[in-house]
XYZ file of C-alpha atoms in Angstrom:
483
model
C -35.559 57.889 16.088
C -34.131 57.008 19.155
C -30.294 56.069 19.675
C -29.804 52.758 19.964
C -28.236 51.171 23.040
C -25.680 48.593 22.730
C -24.689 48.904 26.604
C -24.991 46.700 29.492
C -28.995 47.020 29.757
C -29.809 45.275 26.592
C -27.057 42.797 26.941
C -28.510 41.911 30.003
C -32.126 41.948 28.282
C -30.849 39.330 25.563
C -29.701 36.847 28.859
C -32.926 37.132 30.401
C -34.666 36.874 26.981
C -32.628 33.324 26.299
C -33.302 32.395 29.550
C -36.897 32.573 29.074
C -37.029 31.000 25.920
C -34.511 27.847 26.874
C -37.143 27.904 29.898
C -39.983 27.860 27.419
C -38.581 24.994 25.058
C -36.603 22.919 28.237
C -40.149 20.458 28.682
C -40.198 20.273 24.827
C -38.783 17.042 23.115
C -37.074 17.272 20.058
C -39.548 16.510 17.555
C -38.185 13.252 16.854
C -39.481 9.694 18.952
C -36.064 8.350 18.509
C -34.242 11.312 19.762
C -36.258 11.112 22.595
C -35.470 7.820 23.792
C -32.139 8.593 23.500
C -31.939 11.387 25.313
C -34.212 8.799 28.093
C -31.222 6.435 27.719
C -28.747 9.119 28.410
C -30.135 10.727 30.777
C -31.988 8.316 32.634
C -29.709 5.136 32.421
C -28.150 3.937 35.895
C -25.419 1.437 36.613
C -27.541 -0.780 38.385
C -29.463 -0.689 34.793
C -26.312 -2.139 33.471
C -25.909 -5.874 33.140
C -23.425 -7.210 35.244
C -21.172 -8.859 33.007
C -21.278 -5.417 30.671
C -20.044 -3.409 33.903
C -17.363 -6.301 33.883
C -16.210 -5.907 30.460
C -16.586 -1.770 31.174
C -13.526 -2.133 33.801
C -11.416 -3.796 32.072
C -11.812 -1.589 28.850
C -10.823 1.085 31.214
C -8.036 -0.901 32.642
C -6.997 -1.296 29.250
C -7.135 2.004 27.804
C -5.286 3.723 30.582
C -2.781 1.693 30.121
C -2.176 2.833 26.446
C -2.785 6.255 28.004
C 0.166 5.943 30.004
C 2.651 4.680 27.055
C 1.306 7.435 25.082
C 2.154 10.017 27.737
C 5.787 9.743 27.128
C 5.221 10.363 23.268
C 6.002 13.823 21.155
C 2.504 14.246 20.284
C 1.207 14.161 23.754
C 3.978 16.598 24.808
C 3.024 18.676 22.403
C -0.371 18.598 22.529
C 0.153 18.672 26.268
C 1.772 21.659 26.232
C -0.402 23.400 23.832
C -3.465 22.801 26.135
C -1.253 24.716 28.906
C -0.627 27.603 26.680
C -3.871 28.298 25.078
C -6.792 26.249 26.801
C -6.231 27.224 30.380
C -9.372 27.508 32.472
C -10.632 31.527 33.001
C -10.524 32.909 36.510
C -13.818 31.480 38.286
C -13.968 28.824 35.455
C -14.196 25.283 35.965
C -10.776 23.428 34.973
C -9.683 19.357 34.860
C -5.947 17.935 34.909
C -4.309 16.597 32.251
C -4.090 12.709 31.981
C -0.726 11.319 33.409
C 0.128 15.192 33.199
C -1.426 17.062 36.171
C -1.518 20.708 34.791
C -5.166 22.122 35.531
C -6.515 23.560 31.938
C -9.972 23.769 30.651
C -12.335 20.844 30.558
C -11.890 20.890 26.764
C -8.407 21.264 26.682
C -7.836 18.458 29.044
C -9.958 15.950 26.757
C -8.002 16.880 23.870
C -4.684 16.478 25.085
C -6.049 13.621 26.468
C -7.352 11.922 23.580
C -4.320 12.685 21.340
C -2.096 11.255 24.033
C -4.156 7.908 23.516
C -4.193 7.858 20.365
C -0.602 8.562 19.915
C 0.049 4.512 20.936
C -2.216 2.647 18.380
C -3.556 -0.183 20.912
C -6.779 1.303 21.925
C -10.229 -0.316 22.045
C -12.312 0.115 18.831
C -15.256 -1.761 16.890
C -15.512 -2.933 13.516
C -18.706 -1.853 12.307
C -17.638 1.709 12.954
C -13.906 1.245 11.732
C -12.913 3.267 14.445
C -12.256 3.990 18.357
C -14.755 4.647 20.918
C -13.273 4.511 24.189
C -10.053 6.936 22.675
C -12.214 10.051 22.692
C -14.486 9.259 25.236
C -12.252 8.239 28.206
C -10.685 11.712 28.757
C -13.811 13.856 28.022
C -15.667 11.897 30.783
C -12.913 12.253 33.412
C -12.285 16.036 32.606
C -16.151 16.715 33.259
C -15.596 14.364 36.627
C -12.995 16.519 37.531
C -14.793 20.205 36.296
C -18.041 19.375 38.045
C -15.772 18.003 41.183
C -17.189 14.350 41.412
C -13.855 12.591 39.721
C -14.207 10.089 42.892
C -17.699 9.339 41.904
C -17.004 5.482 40.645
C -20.575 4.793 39.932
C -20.844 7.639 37.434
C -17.545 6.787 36.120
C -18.411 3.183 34.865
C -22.243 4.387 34.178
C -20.708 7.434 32.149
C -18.178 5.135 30.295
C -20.846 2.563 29.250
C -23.380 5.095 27.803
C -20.450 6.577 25.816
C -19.692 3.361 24.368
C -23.327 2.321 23.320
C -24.032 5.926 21.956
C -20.452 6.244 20.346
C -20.814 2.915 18.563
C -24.139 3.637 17.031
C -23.183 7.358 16.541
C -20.801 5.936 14.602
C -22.525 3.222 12.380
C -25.054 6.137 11.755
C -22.497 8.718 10.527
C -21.179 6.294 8.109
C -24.442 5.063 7.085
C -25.734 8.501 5.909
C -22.421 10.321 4.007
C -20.227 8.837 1.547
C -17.304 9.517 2.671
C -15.234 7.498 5.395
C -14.352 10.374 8.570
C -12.481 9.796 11.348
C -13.606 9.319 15.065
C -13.447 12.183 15.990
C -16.182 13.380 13.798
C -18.936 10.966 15.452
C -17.608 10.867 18.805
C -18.288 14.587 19.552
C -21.574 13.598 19.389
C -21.694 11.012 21.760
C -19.364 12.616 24.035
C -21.724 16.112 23.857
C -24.502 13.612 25.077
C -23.027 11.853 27.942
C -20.722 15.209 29.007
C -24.011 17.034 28.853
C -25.465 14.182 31.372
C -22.674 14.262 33.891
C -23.193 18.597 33.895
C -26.769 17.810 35.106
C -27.913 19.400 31.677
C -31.433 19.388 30.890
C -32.671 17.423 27.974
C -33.809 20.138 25.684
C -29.538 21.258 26.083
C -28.304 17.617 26.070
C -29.828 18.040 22.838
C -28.606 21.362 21.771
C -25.058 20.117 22.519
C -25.688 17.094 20.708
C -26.507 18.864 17.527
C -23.337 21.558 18.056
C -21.052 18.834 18.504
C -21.963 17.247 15.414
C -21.822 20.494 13.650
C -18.184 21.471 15.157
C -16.739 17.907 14.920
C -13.828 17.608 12.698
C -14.022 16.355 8.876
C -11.187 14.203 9.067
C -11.284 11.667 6.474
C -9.620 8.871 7.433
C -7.987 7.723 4.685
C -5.474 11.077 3.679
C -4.291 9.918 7.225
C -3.884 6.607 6.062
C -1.895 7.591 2.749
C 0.283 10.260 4.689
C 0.694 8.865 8.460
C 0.935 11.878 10.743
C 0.149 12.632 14.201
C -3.317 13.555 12.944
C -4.402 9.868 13.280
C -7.751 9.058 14.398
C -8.993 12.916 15.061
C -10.124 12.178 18.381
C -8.325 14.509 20.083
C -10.220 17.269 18.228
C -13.460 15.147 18.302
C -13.463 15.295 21.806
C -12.792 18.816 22.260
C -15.140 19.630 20.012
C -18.489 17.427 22.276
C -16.805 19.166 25.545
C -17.179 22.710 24.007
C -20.695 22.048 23.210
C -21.734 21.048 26.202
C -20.421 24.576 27.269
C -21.314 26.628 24.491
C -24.980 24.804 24.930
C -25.126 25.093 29.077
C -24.514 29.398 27.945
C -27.541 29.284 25.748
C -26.219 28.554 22.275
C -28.398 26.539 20.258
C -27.463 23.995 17.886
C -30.156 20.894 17.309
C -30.964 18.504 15.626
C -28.068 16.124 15.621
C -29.240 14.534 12.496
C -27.757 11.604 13.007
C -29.537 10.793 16.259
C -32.737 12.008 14.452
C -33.009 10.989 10.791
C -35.771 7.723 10.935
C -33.849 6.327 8.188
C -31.129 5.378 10.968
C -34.018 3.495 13.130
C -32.168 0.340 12.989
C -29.338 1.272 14.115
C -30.632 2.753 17.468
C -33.717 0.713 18.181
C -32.136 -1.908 20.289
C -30.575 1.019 22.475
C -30.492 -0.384 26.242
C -30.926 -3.657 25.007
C -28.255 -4.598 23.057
C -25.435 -3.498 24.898
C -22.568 -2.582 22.069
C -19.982 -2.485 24.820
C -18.876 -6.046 24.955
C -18.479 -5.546 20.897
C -14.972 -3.640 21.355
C -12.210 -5.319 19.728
C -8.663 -5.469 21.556
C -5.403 -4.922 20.402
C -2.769 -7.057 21.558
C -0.116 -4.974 19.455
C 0.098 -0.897 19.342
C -0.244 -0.786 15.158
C -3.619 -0.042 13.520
C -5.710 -3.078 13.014
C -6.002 -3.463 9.876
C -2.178 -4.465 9.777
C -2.513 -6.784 12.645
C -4.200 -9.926 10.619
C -1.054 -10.032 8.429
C 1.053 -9.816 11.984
C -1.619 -12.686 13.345
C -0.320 -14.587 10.335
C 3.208 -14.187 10.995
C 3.201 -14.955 14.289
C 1.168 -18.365 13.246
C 3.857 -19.388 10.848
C 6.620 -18.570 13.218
C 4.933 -21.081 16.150
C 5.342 -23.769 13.749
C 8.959 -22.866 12.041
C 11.577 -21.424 13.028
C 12.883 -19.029 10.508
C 15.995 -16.887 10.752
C 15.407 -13.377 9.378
C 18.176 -13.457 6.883
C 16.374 -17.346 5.719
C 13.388 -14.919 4.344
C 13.999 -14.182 0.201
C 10.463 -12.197 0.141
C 7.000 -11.855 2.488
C 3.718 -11.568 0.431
C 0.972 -9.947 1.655
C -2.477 -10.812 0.553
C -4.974 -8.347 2.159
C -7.867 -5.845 1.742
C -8.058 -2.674 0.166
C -7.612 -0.340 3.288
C -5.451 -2.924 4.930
C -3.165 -2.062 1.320
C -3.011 1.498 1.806
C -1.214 1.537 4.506
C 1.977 0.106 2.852
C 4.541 2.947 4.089
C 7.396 -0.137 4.277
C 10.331 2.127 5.895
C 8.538 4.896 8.285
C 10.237 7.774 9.756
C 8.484 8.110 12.723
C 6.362 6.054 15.355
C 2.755 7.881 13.982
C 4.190 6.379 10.288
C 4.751 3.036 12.101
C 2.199 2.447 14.071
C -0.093 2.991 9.999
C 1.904 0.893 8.585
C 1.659 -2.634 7.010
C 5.214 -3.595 5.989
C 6.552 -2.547 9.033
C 5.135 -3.814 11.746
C 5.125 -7.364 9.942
C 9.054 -7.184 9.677
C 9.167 -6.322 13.124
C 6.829 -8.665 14.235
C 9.149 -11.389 12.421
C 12.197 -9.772 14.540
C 10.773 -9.888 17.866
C 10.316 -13.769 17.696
C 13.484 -14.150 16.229
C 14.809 -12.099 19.452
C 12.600 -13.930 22.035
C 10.524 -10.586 23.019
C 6.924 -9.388 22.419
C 5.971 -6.973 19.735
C 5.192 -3.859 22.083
C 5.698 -0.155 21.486
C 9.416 -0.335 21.461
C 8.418 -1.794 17.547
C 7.120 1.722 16.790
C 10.039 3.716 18.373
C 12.742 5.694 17.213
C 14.861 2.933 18.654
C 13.457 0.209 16.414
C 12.811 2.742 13.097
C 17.111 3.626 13.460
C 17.520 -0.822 12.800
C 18.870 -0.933 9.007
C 18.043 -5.023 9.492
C 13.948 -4.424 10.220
C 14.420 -1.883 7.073
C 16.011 -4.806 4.818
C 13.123 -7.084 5.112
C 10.518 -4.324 5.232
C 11.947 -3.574 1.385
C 10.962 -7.310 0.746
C 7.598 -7.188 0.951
C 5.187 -7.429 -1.339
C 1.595 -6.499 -0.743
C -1.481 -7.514 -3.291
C -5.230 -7.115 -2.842
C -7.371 -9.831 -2.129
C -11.378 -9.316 -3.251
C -12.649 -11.784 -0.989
C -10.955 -10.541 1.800
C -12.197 -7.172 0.403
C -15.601 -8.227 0.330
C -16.305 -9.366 3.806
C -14.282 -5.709 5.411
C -15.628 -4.627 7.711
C -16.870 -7.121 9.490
C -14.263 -8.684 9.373
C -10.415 -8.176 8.265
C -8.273 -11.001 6.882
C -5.410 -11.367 5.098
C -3.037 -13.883 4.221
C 0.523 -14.118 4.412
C 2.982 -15.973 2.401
C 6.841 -16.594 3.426
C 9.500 -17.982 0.957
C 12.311 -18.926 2.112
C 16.150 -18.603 0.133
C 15.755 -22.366 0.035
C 12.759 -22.100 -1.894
C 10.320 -23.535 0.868
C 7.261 -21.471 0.807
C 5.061 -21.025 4.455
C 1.554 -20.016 4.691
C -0.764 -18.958 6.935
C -4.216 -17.178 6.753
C -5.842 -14.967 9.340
C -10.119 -15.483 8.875
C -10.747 -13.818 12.598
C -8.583 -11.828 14.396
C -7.228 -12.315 17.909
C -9.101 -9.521 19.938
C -12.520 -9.324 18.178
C -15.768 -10.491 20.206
C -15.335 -13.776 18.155
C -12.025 -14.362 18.806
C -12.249 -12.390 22.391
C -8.851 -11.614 24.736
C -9.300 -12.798 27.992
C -9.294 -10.526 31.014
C -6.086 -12.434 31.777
C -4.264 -11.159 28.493
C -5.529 -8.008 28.616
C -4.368 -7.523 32.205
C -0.989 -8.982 30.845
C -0.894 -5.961 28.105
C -1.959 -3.458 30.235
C 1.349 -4.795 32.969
C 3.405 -4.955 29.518
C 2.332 -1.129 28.885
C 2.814 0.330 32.096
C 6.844 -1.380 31.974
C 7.564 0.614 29.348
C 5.762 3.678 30.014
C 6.778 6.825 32.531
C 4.631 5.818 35.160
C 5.687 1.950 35.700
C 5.508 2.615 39.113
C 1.519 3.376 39.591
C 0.851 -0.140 37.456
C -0.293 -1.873 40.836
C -2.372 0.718 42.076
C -4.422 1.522 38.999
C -5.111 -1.745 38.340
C -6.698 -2.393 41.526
C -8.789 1.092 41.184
C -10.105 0.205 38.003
C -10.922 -3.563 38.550
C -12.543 -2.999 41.565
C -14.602 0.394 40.322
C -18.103 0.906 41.691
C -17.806 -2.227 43.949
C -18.353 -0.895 46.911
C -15.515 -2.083 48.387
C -14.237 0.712 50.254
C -11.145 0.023 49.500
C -10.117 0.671 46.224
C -7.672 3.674 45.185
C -9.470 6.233 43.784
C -8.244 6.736 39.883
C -7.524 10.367 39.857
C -5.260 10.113 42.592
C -3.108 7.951 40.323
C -3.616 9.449 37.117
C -3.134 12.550 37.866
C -0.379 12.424 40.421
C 2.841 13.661 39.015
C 5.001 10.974 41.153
């Protein structure tokens, strides 16, 4: 019996022989009509496909979630995160490499959408959509600009917007399918790498038949997170999407090498037809809720509530005997009334409301100095914290998630009692933001953030994105400069 060879010739043979059999299987579809169409959508999709008015709405989502980007840049998690990216993702010699958001340092493609996405989701005022009680744009934002950048096109506007769009119609249906199909509730993270494999794969110039591949190795790889241990025990963790969008970068580069990895059943399974039959059609986009305050939404009806009573009365803090909360069940879990750190803030329901009742009481928007160390070190927001009381509400329970509501009930040491009840929260395609406010937050964010001074320039780049005028700034210049 011959000696086998383990040496450069076979290795070499076993390239040439997955060549010829991606080669082979590249004009094949994936066995599935659905899957197929998305992969058309995907790859095929154009901006001038794109509604106007969902283009629109696609700028200012951008607009909006660099501007938590750049809050979240001066936080401990991104600086961590950050720096970990630098130490242990760096691009190999020859290999292609993106900056850091609001950082600069050049590491891998996958390390700069996960320090990226941890650095947005480090401020809790992202984008995100009920139905998948979670955050598309978080995740997808800074995998889309780190393949821009790695495939040298990061002042390609068009494909930025198209890019951005896609993401959000395949993340929010990646999302309702995922939940859908297991029992229990994951993070983010989990679905976006799937949707973030798909539209990374698209900007690489991948074929289908790996679009696919990638698709089904994202959704393999992407984190478990369940969503609600983070709830119960706040942490930098939060909303995995860091990870999540890591994890759909890496596939796209495991499945560009040859590694195989489809189906992504979630794409796939025909029990899920509803939710991606109107694909190209009904553009899920426009569906993103805003958040006018940097907590997670399901504490913000209560703060809606608040803020109602407090336009009508004006109520001393020390004039409050108790606040009750009547809410949902998830809404309830995240009680945590006297956090220790911003991540415990920012998923919390006590908090936030006694903070909120501060800040009109001081003349000054709720706004990420709430969820600082600054504001956490105030024994006064602590006091009234302790006197809340939170109980669960079934009707409210049994309309989540479509919609979150809770009521809020304030007695006064006179005995007075004031009520208000939020049905429809400010920020949710019902209740919509205008651009106007949400260039107001994004002004608001930028003030407090590190880069204060770059608040005029990006907001032209991203308002005027794939216009054509000529004249816009081009993004990268901005958020990647270190000045």
């Amino acid at each position: 019996m011959p000696a086998l060879n383990y040496g450069q010739d076979n290795r070499q043979m076993g390239s040439r022989a997955m060549d010829d059999i991606t080669q082979s299987q590249s004009d094949k579809m994936t066995g599935s009509a659905q899957a197929d169409s998305v992969l058309a959508f995907l790859s095929k999709t154009s901006l001038h496909d794109i509604p106007e008015d969902v283009r629109e709405h696609g700028r200012y989502l951008l607009l909006d979630l660099l501007g938590v980007a750049a809050a979240g840049s001066g936080t401990q998690t991104a600086q961590i995160i950050s720096d970990f990216a630098v130490s242990t993702m760096a691009a190999g010699p020859h290999s292609p490499s993106a900056p850091i958001l609001f950082d600069g340092r050049a590491v891998s493609p996958a390390g700069a959408a996960l320090a990226g996405g941890m650095m947005i989701d480090s401020i809790d005022a992202h984008d995100g959509h009920k139905l998948v009680k979670g955050h598309v744009g978080c995740a997808l934002l800074p995998s889309v600009l780190a393949a821009l950048a790695a495939k040298r096109r990061i002042a390609d506007d068009e494909e930025l917007l198209t890019a951005l769009i896609i993401g959000y119609e395949l993340g929010v249906r990646c999302g309702m399918s995922l939940h859908a199909s297991v029992s229990d509730y994951h993070t983010s993270g989990a679905w976006m790498a799937v949707a973030i494999a798909g539209v990374v794969g698209r900007i690489y110039g991948l074929p289908q038949y790996q679009i696919w591949q990638a698709m089904g190795i994202a959704e393999y790889h992407g984190p478990r997170s369940q969503m609600m241990r983070v709830i119960d025990h706040a942490s930098m963790l939060k909303d995995g999407s860091g990870w999540g969008a890591m994890a759909g970068v890496s596939a796209v580069e495991l499945a560009k090498a040859g590694f195989t990895g489809a189906p992504a059943i979630t794409i796939s399974d025909e029990a899920l037809s509803d939710i991606w039959s109107d694909l190209g059609s009904c553009w899920r986009t426009t569906e993103q809720y805003i958040k006018l305050w940097p907590v997670c939404r399901w504490a913000q009806p209560a703060m809606q509530a608040v803020f109602e009573i407090l336009s009508r009365t004006t109520v001393a803090p020390d004039q409050i005997e108790q606040i009750e909360i009547a809410t949902f069940h998830e809404s309830l879990r995240l009680a945590s009334p006297h956090p220790k750190t911003g991540d415990e803030a920012q998923y919390s329901i006590c908090w936030p409301v006694a903070a909120a009742v501060y800040a009109v009481y001081e003349g000054r928007s709720f706004g990420a100095w709430d969820v600082s160390e600054a504001a956490l070190a105030r024994a006064d927001i602590h006091g009234l914290s302790a006197r809340i009381s939170l109980t669960e509400d079934q009707a409210f329970n049994a309309v989540f998630p479509a919609k979150r509501q809770s009521r809020v009930t304030i007695t006064l040491t006179s005995g007075e009692c004031l009520q208000a009840t939020t049905l429809d929260t400010k920020g949710d395609p019902e209740t919509p933001v205008s651009y106007e406010e949400m260039t107001r937050k994004f002004q608001a964010f930028l003030a407090e953030s590190p880069h204060q001074g770059k608040s005029v320039a990006l907001q032209m780049a991203c308002l005027s994105l794939a216009q054509n005028s000529g004249q816009s700034p081009v993004i990268a210049e901005i958020i990647y400069s270190t000045t």
